[in-house]
mmCIF file of C-alpha atoms and ligand atoms in Angstrom:
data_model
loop_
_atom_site.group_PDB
_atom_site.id
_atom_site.type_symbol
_atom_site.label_atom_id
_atom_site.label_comp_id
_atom_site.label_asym_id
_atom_site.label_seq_id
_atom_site.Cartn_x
_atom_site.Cartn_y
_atom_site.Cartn_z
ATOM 1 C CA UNK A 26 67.712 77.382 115.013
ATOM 2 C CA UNK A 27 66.399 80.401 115.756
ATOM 3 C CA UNK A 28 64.329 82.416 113.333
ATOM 4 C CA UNK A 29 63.869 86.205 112.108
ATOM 5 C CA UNK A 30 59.933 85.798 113.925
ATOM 6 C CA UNK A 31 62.012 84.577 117.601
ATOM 7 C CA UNK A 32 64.181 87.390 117.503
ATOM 8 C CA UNK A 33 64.062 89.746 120.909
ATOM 9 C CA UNK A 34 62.568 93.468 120.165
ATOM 10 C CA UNK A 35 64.884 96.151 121.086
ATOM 11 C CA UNK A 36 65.011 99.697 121.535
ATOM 12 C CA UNK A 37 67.332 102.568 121.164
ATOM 13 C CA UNK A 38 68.886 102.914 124.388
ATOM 14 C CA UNK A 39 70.464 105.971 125.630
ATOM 15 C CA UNK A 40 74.264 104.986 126.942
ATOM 16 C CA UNK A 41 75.867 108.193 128.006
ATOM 17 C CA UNK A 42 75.158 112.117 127.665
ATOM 18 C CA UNK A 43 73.654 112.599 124.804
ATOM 19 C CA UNK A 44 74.515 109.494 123.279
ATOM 20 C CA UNK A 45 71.909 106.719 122.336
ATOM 21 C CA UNK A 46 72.486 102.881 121.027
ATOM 22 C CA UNK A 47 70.732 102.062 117.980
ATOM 23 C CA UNK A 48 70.736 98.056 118.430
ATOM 24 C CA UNK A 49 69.097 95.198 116.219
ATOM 25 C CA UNK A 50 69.460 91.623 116.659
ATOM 26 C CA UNK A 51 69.843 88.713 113.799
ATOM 27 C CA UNK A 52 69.238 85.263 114.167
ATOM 28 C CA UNK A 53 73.476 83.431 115.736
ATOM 29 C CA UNK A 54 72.382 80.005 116.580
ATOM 30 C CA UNK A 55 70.102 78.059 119.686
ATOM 31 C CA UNK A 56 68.968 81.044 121.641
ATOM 32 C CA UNK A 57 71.515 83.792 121.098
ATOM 33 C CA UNK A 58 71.408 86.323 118.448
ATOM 34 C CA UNK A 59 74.214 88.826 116.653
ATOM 35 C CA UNK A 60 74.250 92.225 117.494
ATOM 36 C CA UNK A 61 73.817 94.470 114.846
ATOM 37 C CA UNK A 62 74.256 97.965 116.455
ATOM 38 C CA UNK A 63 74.549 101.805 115.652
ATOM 39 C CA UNK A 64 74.571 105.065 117.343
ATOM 40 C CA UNK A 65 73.715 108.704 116.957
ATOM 41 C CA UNK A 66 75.513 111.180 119.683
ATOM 42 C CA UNK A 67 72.567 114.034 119.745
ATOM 43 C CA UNK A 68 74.377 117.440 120.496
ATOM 44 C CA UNK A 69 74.169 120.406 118.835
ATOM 45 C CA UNK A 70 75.210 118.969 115.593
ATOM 46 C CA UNK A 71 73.464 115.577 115.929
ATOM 47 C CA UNK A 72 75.759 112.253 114.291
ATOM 48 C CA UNK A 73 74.612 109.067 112.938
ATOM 49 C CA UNK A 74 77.436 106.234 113.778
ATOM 50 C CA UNK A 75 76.694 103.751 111.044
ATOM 51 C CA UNK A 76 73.496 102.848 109.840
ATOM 52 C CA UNK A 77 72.846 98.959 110.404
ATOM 53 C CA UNK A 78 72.633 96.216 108.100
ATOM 54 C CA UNK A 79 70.665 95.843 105.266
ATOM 55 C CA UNK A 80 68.200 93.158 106.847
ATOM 56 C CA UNK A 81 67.435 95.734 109.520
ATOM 57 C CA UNK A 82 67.213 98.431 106.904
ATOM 58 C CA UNK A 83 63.155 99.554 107.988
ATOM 59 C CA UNK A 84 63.513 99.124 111.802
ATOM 60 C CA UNK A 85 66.811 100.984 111.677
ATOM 61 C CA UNK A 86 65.284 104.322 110.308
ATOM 62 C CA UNK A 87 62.102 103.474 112.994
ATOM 63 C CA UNK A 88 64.598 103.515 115.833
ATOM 64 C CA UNK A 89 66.899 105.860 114.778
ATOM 65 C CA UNK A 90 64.340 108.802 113.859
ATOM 66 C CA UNK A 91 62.344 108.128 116.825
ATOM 67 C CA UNK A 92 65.945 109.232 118.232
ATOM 68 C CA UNK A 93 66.702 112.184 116.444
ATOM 69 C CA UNK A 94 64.782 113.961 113.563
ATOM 70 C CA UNK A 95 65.845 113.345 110.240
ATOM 71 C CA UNK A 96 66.649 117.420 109.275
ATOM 72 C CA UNK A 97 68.247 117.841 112.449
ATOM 73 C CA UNK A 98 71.323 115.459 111.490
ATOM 74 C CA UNK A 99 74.437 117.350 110.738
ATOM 75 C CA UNK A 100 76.944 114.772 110.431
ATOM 76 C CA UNK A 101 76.882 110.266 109.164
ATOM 77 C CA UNK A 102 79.917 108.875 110.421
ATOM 78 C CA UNK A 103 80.934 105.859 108.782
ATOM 79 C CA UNK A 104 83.222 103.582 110.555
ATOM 80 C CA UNK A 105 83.940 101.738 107.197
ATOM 81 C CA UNK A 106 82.219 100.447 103.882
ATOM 82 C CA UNK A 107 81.334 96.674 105.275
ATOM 83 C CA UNK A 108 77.932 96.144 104.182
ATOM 84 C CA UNK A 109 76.542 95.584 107.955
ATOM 85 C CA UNK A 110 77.484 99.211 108.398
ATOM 86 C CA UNK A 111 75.690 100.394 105.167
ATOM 87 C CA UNK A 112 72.475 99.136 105.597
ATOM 88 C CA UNK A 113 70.289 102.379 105.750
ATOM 89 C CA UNK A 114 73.156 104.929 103.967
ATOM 90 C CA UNK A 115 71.115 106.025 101.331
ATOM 91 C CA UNK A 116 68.103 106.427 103.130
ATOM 92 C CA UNK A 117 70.255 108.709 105.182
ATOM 93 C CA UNK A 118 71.753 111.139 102.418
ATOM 94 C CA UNK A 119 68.644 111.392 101.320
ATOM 95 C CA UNK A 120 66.514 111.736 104.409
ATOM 96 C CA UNK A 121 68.607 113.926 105.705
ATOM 97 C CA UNK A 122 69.709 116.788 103.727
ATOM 98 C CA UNK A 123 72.297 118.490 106.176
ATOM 99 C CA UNK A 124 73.847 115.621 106.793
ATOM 100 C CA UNK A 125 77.723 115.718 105.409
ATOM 101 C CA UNK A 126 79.329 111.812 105.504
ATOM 102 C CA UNK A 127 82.386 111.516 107.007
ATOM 103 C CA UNK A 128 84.104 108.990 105.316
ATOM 104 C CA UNK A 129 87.392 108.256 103.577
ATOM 105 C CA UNK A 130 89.103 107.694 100.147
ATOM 106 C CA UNK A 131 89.151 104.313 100.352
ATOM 107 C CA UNK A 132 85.763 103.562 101.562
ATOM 108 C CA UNK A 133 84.347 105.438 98.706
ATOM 109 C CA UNK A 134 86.484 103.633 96.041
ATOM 110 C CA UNK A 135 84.930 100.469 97.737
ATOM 111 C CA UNK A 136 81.701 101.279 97.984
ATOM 112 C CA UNK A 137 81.498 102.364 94.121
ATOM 113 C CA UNK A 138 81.038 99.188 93.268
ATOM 114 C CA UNK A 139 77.686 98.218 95.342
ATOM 115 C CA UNK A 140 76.485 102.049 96.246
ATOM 116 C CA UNK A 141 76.949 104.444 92.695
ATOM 117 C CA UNK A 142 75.898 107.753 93.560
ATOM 118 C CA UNK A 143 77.430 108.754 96.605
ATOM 119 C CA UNK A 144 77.543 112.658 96.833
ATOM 120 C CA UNK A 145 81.264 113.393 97.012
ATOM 121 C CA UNK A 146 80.056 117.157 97.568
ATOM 122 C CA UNK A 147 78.847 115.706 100.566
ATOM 123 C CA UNK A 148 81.772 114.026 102.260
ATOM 124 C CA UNK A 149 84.599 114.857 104.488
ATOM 125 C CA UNK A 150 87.236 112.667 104.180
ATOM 126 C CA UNK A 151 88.672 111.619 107.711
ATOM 127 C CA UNK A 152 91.804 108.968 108.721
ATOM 128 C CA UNK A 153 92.576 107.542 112.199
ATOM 129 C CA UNK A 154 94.085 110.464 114.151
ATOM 130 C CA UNK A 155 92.386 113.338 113.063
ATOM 131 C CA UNK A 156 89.475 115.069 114.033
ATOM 132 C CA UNK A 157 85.696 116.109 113.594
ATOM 133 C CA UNK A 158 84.411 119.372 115.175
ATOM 134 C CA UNK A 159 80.427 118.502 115.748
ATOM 135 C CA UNK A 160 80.148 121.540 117.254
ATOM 136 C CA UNK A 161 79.886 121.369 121.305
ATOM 137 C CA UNK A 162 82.094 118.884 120.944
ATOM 138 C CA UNK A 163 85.464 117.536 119.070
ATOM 139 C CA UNK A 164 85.215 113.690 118.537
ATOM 140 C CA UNK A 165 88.552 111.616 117.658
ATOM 141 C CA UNK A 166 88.967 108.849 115.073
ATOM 142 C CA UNK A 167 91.440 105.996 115.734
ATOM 143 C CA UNK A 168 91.896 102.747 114.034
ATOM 144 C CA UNK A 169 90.104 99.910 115.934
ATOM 145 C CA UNK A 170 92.361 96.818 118.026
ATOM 146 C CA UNK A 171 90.423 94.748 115.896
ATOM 147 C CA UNK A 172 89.355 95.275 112.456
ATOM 148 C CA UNK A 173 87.545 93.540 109.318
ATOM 149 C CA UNK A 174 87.535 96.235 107.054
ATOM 150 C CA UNK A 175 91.293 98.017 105.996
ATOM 151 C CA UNK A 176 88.739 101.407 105.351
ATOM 152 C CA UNK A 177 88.083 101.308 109.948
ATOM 153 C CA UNK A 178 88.161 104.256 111.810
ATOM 154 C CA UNK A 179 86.385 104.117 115.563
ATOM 155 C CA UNK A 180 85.103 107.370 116.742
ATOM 156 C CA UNK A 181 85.791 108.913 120.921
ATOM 157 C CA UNK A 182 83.593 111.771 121.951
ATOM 158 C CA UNK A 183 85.928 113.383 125.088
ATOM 159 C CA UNK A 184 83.042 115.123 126.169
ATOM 160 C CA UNK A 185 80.750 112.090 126.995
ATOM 161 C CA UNK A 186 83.383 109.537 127.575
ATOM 162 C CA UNK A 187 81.715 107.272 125.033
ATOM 163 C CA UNK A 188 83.718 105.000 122.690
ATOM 164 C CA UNK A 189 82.139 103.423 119.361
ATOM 165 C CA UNK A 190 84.549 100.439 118.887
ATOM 166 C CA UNK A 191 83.115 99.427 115.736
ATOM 167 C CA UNK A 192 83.930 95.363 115.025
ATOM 168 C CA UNK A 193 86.124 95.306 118.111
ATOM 169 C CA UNK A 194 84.384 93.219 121.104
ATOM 170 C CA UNK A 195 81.616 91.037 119.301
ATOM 171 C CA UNK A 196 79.635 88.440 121.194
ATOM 172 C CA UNK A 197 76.408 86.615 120.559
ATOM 173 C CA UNK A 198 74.002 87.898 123.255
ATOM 174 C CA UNK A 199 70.531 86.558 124.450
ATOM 175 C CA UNK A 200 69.180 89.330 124.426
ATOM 176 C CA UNK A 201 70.930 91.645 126.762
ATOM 177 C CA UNK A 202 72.883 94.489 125.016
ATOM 178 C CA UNK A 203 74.819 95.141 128.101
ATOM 179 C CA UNK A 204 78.004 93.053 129.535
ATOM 180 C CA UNK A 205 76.499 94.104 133.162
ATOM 181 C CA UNK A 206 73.992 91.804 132.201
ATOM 182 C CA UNK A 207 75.855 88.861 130.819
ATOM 183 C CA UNK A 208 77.503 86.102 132.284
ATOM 184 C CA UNK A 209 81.448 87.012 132.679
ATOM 185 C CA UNK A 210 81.857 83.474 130.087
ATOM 186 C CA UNK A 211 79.788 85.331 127.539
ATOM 187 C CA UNK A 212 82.620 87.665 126.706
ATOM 188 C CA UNK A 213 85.066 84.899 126.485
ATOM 189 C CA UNK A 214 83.542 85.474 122.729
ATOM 190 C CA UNK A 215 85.424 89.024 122.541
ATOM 191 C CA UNK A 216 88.836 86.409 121.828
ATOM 192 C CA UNK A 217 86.602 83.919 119.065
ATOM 193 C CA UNK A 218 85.129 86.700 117.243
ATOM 194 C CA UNK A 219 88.129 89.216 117.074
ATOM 195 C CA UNK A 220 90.047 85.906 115.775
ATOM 196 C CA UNK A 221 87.693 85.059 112.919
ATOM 197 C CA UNK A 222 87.555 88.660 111.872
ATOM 198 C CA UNK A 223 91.326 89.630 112.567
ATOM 199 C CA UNK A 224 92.812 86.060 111.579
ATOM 200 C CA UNK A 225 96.140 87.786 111.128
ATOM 201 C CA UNK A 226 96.448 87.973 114.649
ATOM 202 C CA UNK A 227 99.049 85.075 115.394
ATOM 203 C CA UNK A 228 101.495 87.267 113.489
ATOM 204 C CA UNK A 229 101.757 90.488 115.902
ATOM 205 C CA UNK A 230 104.278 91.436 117.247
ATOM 206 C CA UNK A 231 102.594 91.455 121.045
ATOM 207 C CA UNK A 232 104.975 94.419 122.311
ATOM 208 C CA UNK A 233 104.001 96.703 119.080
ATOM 209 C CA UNK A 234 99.866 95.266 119.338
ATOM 210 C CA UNK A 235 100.006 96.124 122.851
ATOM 211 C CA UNK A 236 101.232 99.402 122.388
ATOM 212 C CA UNK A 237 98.382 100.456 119.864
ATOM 213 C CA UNK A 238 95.766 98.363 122.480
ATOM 214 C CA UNK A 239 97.278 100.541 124.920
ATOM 215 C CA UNK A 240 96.400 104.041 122.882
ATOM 216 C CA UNK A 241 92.731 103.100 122.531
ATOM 217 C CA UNK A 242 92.642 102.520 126.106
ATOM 218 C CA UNK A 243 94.490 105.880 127.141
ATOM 219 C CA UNK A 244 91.565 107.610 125.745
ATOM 220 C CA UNK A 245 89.969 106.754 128.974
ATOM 221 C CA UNK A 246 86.330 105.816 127.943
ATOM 222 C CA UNK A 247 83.951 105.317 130.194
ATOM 223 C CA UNK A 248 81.478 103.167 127.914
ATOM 224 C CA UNK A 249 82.223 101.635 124.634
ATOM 225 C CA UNK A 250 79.594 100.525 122.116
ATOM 226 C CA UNK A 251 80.271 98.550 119.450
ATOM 227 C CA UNK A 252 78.619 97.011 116.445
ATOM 228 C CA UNK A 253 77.954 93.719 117.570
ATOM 229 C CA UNK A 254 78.685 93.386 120.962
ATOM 230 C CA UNK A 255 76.907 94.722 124.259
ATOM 231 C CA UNK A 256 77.996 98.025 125.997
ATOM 232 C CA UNK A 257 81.155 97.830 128.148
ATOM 233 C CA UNK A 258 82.305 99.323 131.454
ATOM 234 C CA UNK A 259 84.314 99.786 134.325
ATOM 235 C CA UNK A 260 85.588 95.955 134.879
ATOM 236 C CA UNK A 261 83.862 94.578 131.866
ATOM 237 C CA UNK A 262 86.063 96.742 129.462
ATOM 238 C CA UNK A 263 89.666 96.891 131.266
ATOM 239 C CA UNK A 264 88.937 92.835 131.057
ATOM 240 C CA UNK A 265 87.618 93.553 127.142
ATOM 241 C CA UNK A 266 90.846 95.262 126.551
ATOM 242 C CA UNK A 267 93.235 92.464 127.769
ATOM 243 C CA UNK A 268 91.203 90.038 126.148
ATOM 244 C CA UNK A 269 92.257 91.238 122.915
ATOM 245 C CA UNK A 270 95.902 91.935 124.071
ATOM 246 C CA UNK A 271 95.729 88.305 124.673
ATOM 247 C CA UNK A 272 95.907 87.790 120.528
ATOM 248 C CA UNK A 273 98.805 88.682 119.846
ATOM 249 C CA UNK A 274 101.104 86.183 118.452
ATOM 250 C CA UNK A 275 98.131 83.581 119.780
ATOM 251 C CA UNK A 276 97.179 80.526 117.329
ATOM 252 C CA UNK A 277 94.026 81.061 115.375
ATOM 253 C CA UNK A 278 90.659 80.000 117.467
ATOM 254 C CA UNK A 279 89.047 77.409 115.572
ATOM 255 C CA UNK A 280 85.555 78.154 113.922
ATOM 256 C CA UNK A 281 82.893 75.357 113.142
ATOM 257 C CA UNK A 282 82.955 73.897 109.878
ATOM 258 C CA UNK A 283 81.724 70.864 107.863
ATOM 259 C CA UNK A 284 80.243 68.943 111.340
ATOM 260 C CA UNK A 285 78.137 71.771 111.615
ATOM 261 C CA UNK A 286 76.656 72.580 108.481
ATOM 262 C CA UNK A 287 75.837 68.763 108.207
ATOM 263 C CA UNK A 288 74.353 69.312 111.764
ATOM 264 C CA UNK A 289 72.126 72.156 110.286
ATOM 265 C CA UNK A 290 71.318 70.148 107.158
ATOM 266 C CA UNK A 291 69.997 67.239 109.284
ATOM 267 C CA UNK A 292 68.261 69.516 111.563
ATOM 268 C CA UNK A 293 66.456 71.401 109.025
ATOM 269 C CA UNK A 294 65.607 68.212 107.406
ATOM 270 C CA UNK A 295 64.116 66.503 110.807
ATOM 271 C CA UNK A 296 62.075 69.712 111.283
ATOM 272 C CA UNK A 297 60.385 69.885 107.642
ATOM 273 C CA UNK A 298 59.644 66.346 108.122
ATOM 274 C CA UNK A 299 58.011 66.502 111.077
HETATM 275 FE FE1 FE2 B 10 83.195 95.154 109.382
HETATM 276 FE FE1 FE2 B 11 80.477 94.812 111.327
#
């Protein structure tokens, strides 16, 4: 197993105009590691996307104020209240004084009982299908093809062509936070991981899913980040988008159970022994 000392260093990495990946990695199994990424669009009004998971909490504010200073922020969008989202919230109210969170009613009903506090006088609350005027730009909120949170809103900015996806296409990377740089089987994990977070899947209806697939897709992004996947283009996301399509109505993927914990148990207990 890997541990939290193995663990690849990573940078923010800038994606599109303006636009700059916030990434961390935590410990998924032999080798590989989960993606737990963010992102702050830097224009005039500058946006945090999320703000990491609480194990990341200290390197999160590191990368994300070497990317933009911490008065400068005008605007914390938060995709929803999962706690891999949250990690760094309060540091960001209070860091950043400007900042107004864009969030929504339900989020903040959720999120009473783990974050008391939250400054309602400084929240806009948004829904998929509206809106958010950042100021040189106008980004769009839509609900997500694939979702663990009801509270999920992913955010488009027209003006860069960037997507943030939010728990849509997850995969357990290396290393590399970029599909270009992944083996075309790595993504196969887009179908495993949006079935053990969507496991309601083998109930669409795949005319009506494709249909709302279809409308995220129409946006016409030319990169899409995501929380815990690697960056997506050109042939890597139309095959991203089908892969999901492919859900509908599809039987559950199985995930590891029992066999593996008593696989980890053993292994654990081999390696103190030795
Ligand atoms: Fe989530
Ligand atoms: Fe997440």
């Amino acid at each position: 197993m890997n541990t939290a000392a193995s663990v690849p260093a990573t940078a923010p990495m800038r994606i599109a105009a303006d636009t700059w990946l916030i990434p961390n990695l935590a410990p998924g199994g032999d080798g590989v590691f989960l993606p737990a990424n963010s992102m702050i669009i830097r224009g005039r009004e500058p946006v945090i996307v999320d703000t990491g998971a609480p194990v990341h909490r200290t390197q999160w504010l590191e990368k994300a104020f070497a990317v933009v200073e911490p008065e400068d922020v005008r605007w914390v969008f938060l995709s929803h209240d999962d706690g891999d989202h949250t990690g760094a919230l309060l540091d960001v109210l209070e860091r950043c004084p400007k900042a107004t969170l864009v969030t929504n009613f339900f989020s903040v009903e959720r999120l009473g009982l783990e974050k008391p506090g939250l400054p309602l006088h400084r929240m806009r609350w948004l829904e998929p299908g509206d809106r958010l005027d950042v100021g040189d730009r106008t980004l769009h909120l839509f609900r997500p093809p694939i979702f663990d949170g009801p509270t999920t809103r992913g955010l488009y900015d027209p003006k860069s062509g960037a997507m943030w996806i939010v728990d849509t296409f997850a995969a357990l990377t290396p290393g590399a936070l970029d599909a270009d740089e992944l083996p075309a089987e790595a993504l196969e994990q887009f179908s495993t991981f949006g079935s053990a977070v969507s496991p309601w899947h083998p109930w669409l209806d795949r005319a009506v899913y494709n249909r709302h697939v279809d409308s995220v897709e129409a946006f016409g992004a030319r990169v899409v980040a995501s929380a815990h996947g690697p960056v997506l283009r050109g042939q890597r996301l139309d095959d991203a988008f089908d892969r999901v399509r492919g859900l509908a109505g599809a039987p559950l993927i199985p995930l590891p159970g029992q066999e593996l914990l008593d696989e980890l148990i053993a292994r654990t207990l081999l390696e103190s022994a030795a």
